[in-house]
PDB file of C-alpha atoms and ligand atoms in Angstrom:
ATOM      1  CA  MET A  30     155.303 109.288 118.751  1.00 52.00           C
ATOM      2  CA  ASN A  31     156.750 107.080 116.016  1.00 58.00           C
ATOM      3  CA  ALA A  32     155.335 106.485 112.542  1.00 59.00           C
ATOM      4  CA  LYS A  33     153.952 103.024 113.401  1.00 61.00           C
ATOM      5  CA  MET A  34     151.893 104.423 116.281  1.00 58.00           C
ATOM      6  CA  ASN A  35     150.501 107.138 113.990  1.00 59.00           C
ATOM      7  CA  ARG A  36     149.348 104.590 111.430  1.00 60.00           C
ATOM      8  CA  VAL A  37     147.502 102.602 114.113  1.00 55.00           C
ATOM      9  CA  LYS A  38     145.855 105.805 115.347  1.00 59.00           C
ATOM     10  CA  ASN A  39     144.723 106.740 111.842  1.00 63.00           C
ATOM     11  CA  ARG A  40     143.015 103.407 111.356  1.00 62.00           C
ATOM     12  CA  MET A  41     141.015 103.656 114.568  1.00 63.00           C
ATOM     13  CA  PRO A  42     138.138 105.776 113.198  1.00 63.00           C
ATOM     14  CA  ILE A  43     137.720 103.369 110.282  1.00 56.00           C
ATOM     15  CA  ALA A  44     137.479 100.428 112.661  1.00 60.00           C
ATOM     16  CA  VAL A  45     134.917 102.280 114.780  1.00 50.00           C
ATOM     17  CA  LEU A  46     132.953 103.210 111.662  1.00 43.00           C
ATOM     18  CA  ALA A  47     132.997  99.616 110.428  1.00 53.00           C
ATOM     19  CA  VAL A  48     131.593  98.399 113.746  1.00 50.00           C
ATOM     20  CA  LEU A  49     128.876 101.086 113.672  1.00 48.00           C
ATOM     21  CA  VAL A  50     127.882 100.224 110.094  1.00 48.00           C
ATOM     22  CA  PHE A  51     127.693  96.567 111.048  1.00 51.00           C
ATOM     23  CA  PHE A  52     125.362  97.222 113.965  1.00 49.00           C
ATOM     24  CA  LEU A  53     123.276  99.632 111.888  1.00 51.00           C
ATOM     25  CA  GLY A  54     122.802  96.810 109.377  1.00 48.00           C
ATOM     26  CA  VAL A  55     121.751  94.371 112.102  1.00 47.00           C
ATOM     27  CA  PHE A  56     119.345  96.988 113.493  1.00 43.00           C
ATOM     28  CA  LEU A  57     117.714  97.723 110.114  1.00 43.00           C
ATOM     29  CA  THR A  58     117.328  94.006 109.368  1.00 53.00           C
ATOM     30  CA  GLU A  59     115.487  93.605 112.684  1.00 59.00           C
ATOM     31  CA  VAL A  60     113.241  96.582 112.001  1.00 52.00           C
ATOM     32  CA  CYS A  61     112.308  95.211 108.565  1.00 50.00           C
ATOM     33  CA  ALA A  62     111.573  91.781 110.031  1.00 56.00           C
ATOM     34  CA  ILE A  63     109.244  93.364 112.612  1.00 55.00           C
ATOM     35  CA  ALA A  64     107.558  95.468 109.915  1.00 55.00           C
ATOM     36  CA  ASP A  65     106.932  92.360 107.779  1.00 53.00           C
ATOM     37  CA  GLU A  66     105.472  90.490 110.709  1.00 59.00           C
ATOM     38  CA  ALA A  67     103.315  93.432 111.735  1.00 80.00           C
ATOM     39  CA  GLU A  68     101.226  93.631 108.559  1.00 94.00           C
ATOM     40  CA  GLN A  69      99.110  90.965 106.917  1.00 97.00           C
ATOM     41  CA  VAL A  70      99.051  91.644 103.186  1.00 98.00           C
ATOM     42  CA  VAL A  71      96.200  90.000 101.263  1.00 98.00           C
ATOM     43  CA  LYS A  72      95.971  90.343  97.475  1.00 98.00           C
ATOM     44  CA  ILE A  73      92.410  90.167  96.140  1.00 98.00           C
ATOM     45  CA  THR A  74      91.191  90.331  92.573  1.00 98.00           C
ATOM     46  CA  ALA A  75      87.693  91.515  91.696  1.00 98.00           C
ATOM     47  CA  LYS A  76      85.805  90.772  88.494  1.00 98.00           C
ATOM     48  CA  ARG A  77      82.146  90.347  87.472  1.00 98.00           C
ATOM     49  CA  TYR A  78      80.823  88.925  89.940  1.00 98.00           C
ATOM     50  CA  GLU A  79      83.369  87.547  92.311  1.00 98.00           C
ATOM     51  CA  TYR A  80      86.331  88.233  94.553  1.00 98.00           C
ATOM     52  CA  ASN A  81      89.292  85.905  94.612  1.00 98.00           C
ATOM     53  CA  PRO A  82      89.800  84.889  97.338  1.00 98.00           C
ATOM     54  CA  ASN A  83      86.312  85.473  98.688  1.00 98.00           C
ATOM     55  CA  THR A  84      87.197  84.331 102.188  1.00 98.00           C
ATOM     56  CA  ILE A  85      89.865  86.469 103.816  1.00 98.00           C
ATOM     57  CA  THR A  86      91.304  85.195 107.084  1.00 98.00           C
ATOM     58  CA  VAL A  87      93.216  87.618 109.289  1.00 98.00           C
ATOM     59  CA  LYS A  88      94.309  87.848 112.910  1.00 97.00           C
ATOM     60  CA  LYS A  89      92.765  90.115 115.497  1.00 97.00           C
ATOM     61  CA  GLY A  90      94.996  93.014 116.491  1.00 96.00           C
ATOM     62  CA  VAL A  91      97.422  92.575 113.570  1.00 97.00           C
ATOM     63  CA  PRO A  92      97.284  95.339 110.915  1.00 98.00           C
ATOM     64  CA  VAL A  93      95.936  94.275 107.526  1.00 98.00           C
ATOM     65  CA  ALA A  94      96.613  95.649 104.050  1.00 98.00           C
ATOM     66  CA  LEU A  95      94.073  94.483 101.480  1.00 98.00           C
ATOM     67  CA  GLU A  96      95.453  94.979  97.963  1.00 98.00           C
ATOM     68  CA  PHE A  97      92.640  95.013  95.402  1.00 98.00           C
ATOM     69  CA  THR A  98      92.912  94.724  91.651  1.00 98.00           C
ATOM     70  CA  SER A  99      89.941  94.790  89.299  1.00 98.00           C
ATOM     71  CA  LEU A 100      90.228  92.575  86.242  1.00 98.00           C
ATOM     72  CA  ASP A 101      87.429  94.255  84.313  1.00 98.00           C
ATOM     73  CA  ARG A 102      85.487  97.294  85.539  1.00 98.00           C
ATOM     74  CA  LEU A 103      84.745  99.392  88.596  1.00 98.00           C
ATOM     75  CA  HIS A 104      83.694  97.357  91.615  1.00 98.00           C
ATOM     76  CA  GLY A 105      83.433  98.182  95.274  1.00 98.00           C
ATOM     77  CA  PHE A 106      84.357  96.593  98.550  1.00 98.00           C
ATOM     78  CA  SER A 107      82.238  97.271 101.586  1.00 98.00           C
ATOM     79  CA  CYS A 108      82.326  95.555 104.956  1.00 98.00           C
ATOM     80  CA  PRO A 109      79.889  97.543 107.104  1.00 98.00           C
ATOM     81  CA  ALA A 110      80.503  95.538 110.293  1.00 97.00           C
ATOM     82  CA  LEU A 111      84.184  96.524 110.198  1.00 97.00           C
ATOM     83  CA  GLY A 112      83.468 100.033 108.935  1.00 97.00           C
ATOM     84  CA  ILE A 113      85.661  99.739 105.844  1.00 98.00           C
ATOM     85  CA  ARG A 114      85.004 100.313 102.138  1.00 98.00           C
ATOM     86  CA  THR A 115      86.776 101.318  98.952  1.00 98.00           C
ATOM     87  CA  ASP A 116      86.220 101.625  95.238  1.00 98.00           C
ATOM     88  CA  ILE A 117      88.124  99.093  93.156  1.00 98.00           C
ATOM     89  CA  ALA A 118      88.952 100.717  89.849  1.00 98.00           C
ATOM     90  CA  PRO A 119      90.637  98.755  87.049  1.00 97.00           C
ATOM     91  CA  GLY A 120      94.221  99.482  86.051  1.00 96.00           C
ATOM     92  CA  LYS A 121      95.658 100.036  89.500  1.00 97.00           C
ATOM     93  CA  VAL A 122      96.147  98.446  92.895  1.00 98.00           C
ATOM     94  CA  THR A 123      93.927  99.866  95.642  1.00 98.00           C
ATOM     95  CA  THR A 124      95.216  99.310  99.161  1.00 98.00           C
ATOM     96  CA  LEU A 125      92.868  99.355 102.145  1.00 98.00           C
ATOM     97  CA  ARG A 126      94.408  99.237 105.618  1.00 98.00           C
ATOM     98  CA  PHE A 127      92.697  98.433 108.900  1.00 97.00           C
ATOM     99  CA  VAL A 128      93.317  96.696 112.201  1.00 97.00           C
ATOM    100  CA  PRO A 129      90.707  94.052 113.089  1.00 97.00           C
ATOM    101  CA  GLN A 130      89.589  94.726 116.655  1.00 96.00           C
ATOM    102  CA  GLN A 131      87.193  91.832 117.191  1.00 96.00           C
ATOM    103  CA  ALA A 132      87.170  88.164 116.258  1.00 98.00           C
ATOM    104  CA  GLY A 133      84.296  86.891 114.157  1.00 98.00           C
ATOM    105  CA  THR A 134      82.918  86.431 110.659  1.00 98.00           C
ATOM    106  CA  PHE A 135      82.019  89.567 108.726  1.00 98.00           C
ATOM    107  CA  PRO A 136      80.352  89.636 105.318  1.00 98.00           C
ATOM    108  CA  PHE A 137      81.445  92.056 102.619  1.00 98.00           C
ATOM    109  CA  HIS A 138      79.943  92.919  99.245  1.00 98.00           C
ATOM    110  CA  CYS A 139      80.407  94.943  96.100  1.00 98.00           C
ATOM    111  CA  ASP A 140      78.696  98.320  96.435  1.00 98.00           C
ATOM    112  CA  ASN A 141      79.204  99.701  92.933  1.00 98.00           C
ATOM    113  CA  PHE A 142      76.586  98.333  90.549  1.00 98.00           C
ATOM    114  CA  CYS A 143      78.495  96.179  88.053  1.00 98.00           C
ATOM    115  CA  GLY A 144      75.862  94.171  86.184  1.00 98.00           C
ATOM    116  CA  SER A 145      73.331  91.385  86.501  1.00 98.00           C
ATOM    117  CA  GLY A 146      75.300  89.457  89.136  1.00 98.00           C
ATOM    118  CA  HIS A 147      76.164  92.467  91.267  1.00 98.00           C
ATOM    119  CA  ASP A 148      73.962  91.402  94.176  1.00 98.00           C
ATOM    120  CA  GLY A 149      75.792  88.090  94.417  1.00 98.00           C
ATOM    121  CA  MET A 150      79.263  89.606  94.503  1.00 98.00           C
ATOM    122  CA  THR A 151      80.041  88.870  98.128  1.00 98.00           C
ATOM    123  CA  GLY A 152      82.626  87.408 100.472  1.00 98.00           C
ATOM    124  CA  THR A 153      83.613  86.979 104.077  1.00 98.00           C
ATOM    125  CA  ILE A 154      86.309  88.291 106.350  1.00 98.00           C
ATOM    126  CA  VAL A 155      87.188  85.857 109.126  1.00 98.00           C
ATOM    127  CA  VAL A 156      89.023  87.415 112.061  1.00 98.00           C
ATOM    128  CA  THR A 157      90.658  84.828 114.307  1.00 97.00           C
ATOM    129  CA  GLU A 158      91.868  85.346 117.890  1.00 95.00           C
TER     130      GLU A 158
HETATM  131 CU1  LIG B  91      81.039  94.189  91.448  1.00 73.69          CU
HETATM  132 CU2  LIG B  91      79.010  95.231  91.855  1.00 73.69          CU
END
């Protein structure tokens, strides 16, 4: 075997590796795209005595991540019809994940007493087909 042939042979693994890395990149990009599509992220702020937004629209069967931030004190989030609740403490993001299984309109409310307007601290989750 001459020197030229040897050089070609030595480059082969690099070429194979380059092709593999390329396809790995394509694969990971696809996976990330699917992951993005598969979760509905909704950012919600809570403060005396309101949520913003207070109407949350999501799609049935698509996982949801609600990301809560309190702007003042401890609040709560409770949606009994969907069986979900969490405390919303100030100074951090609280993430609540669920998968809506039925379409409809479901009320939620604050369930940590937060002052005179506590009873009016409410909102609605709308699950569409
Ligand atoms: Cu907010 Cu009670």
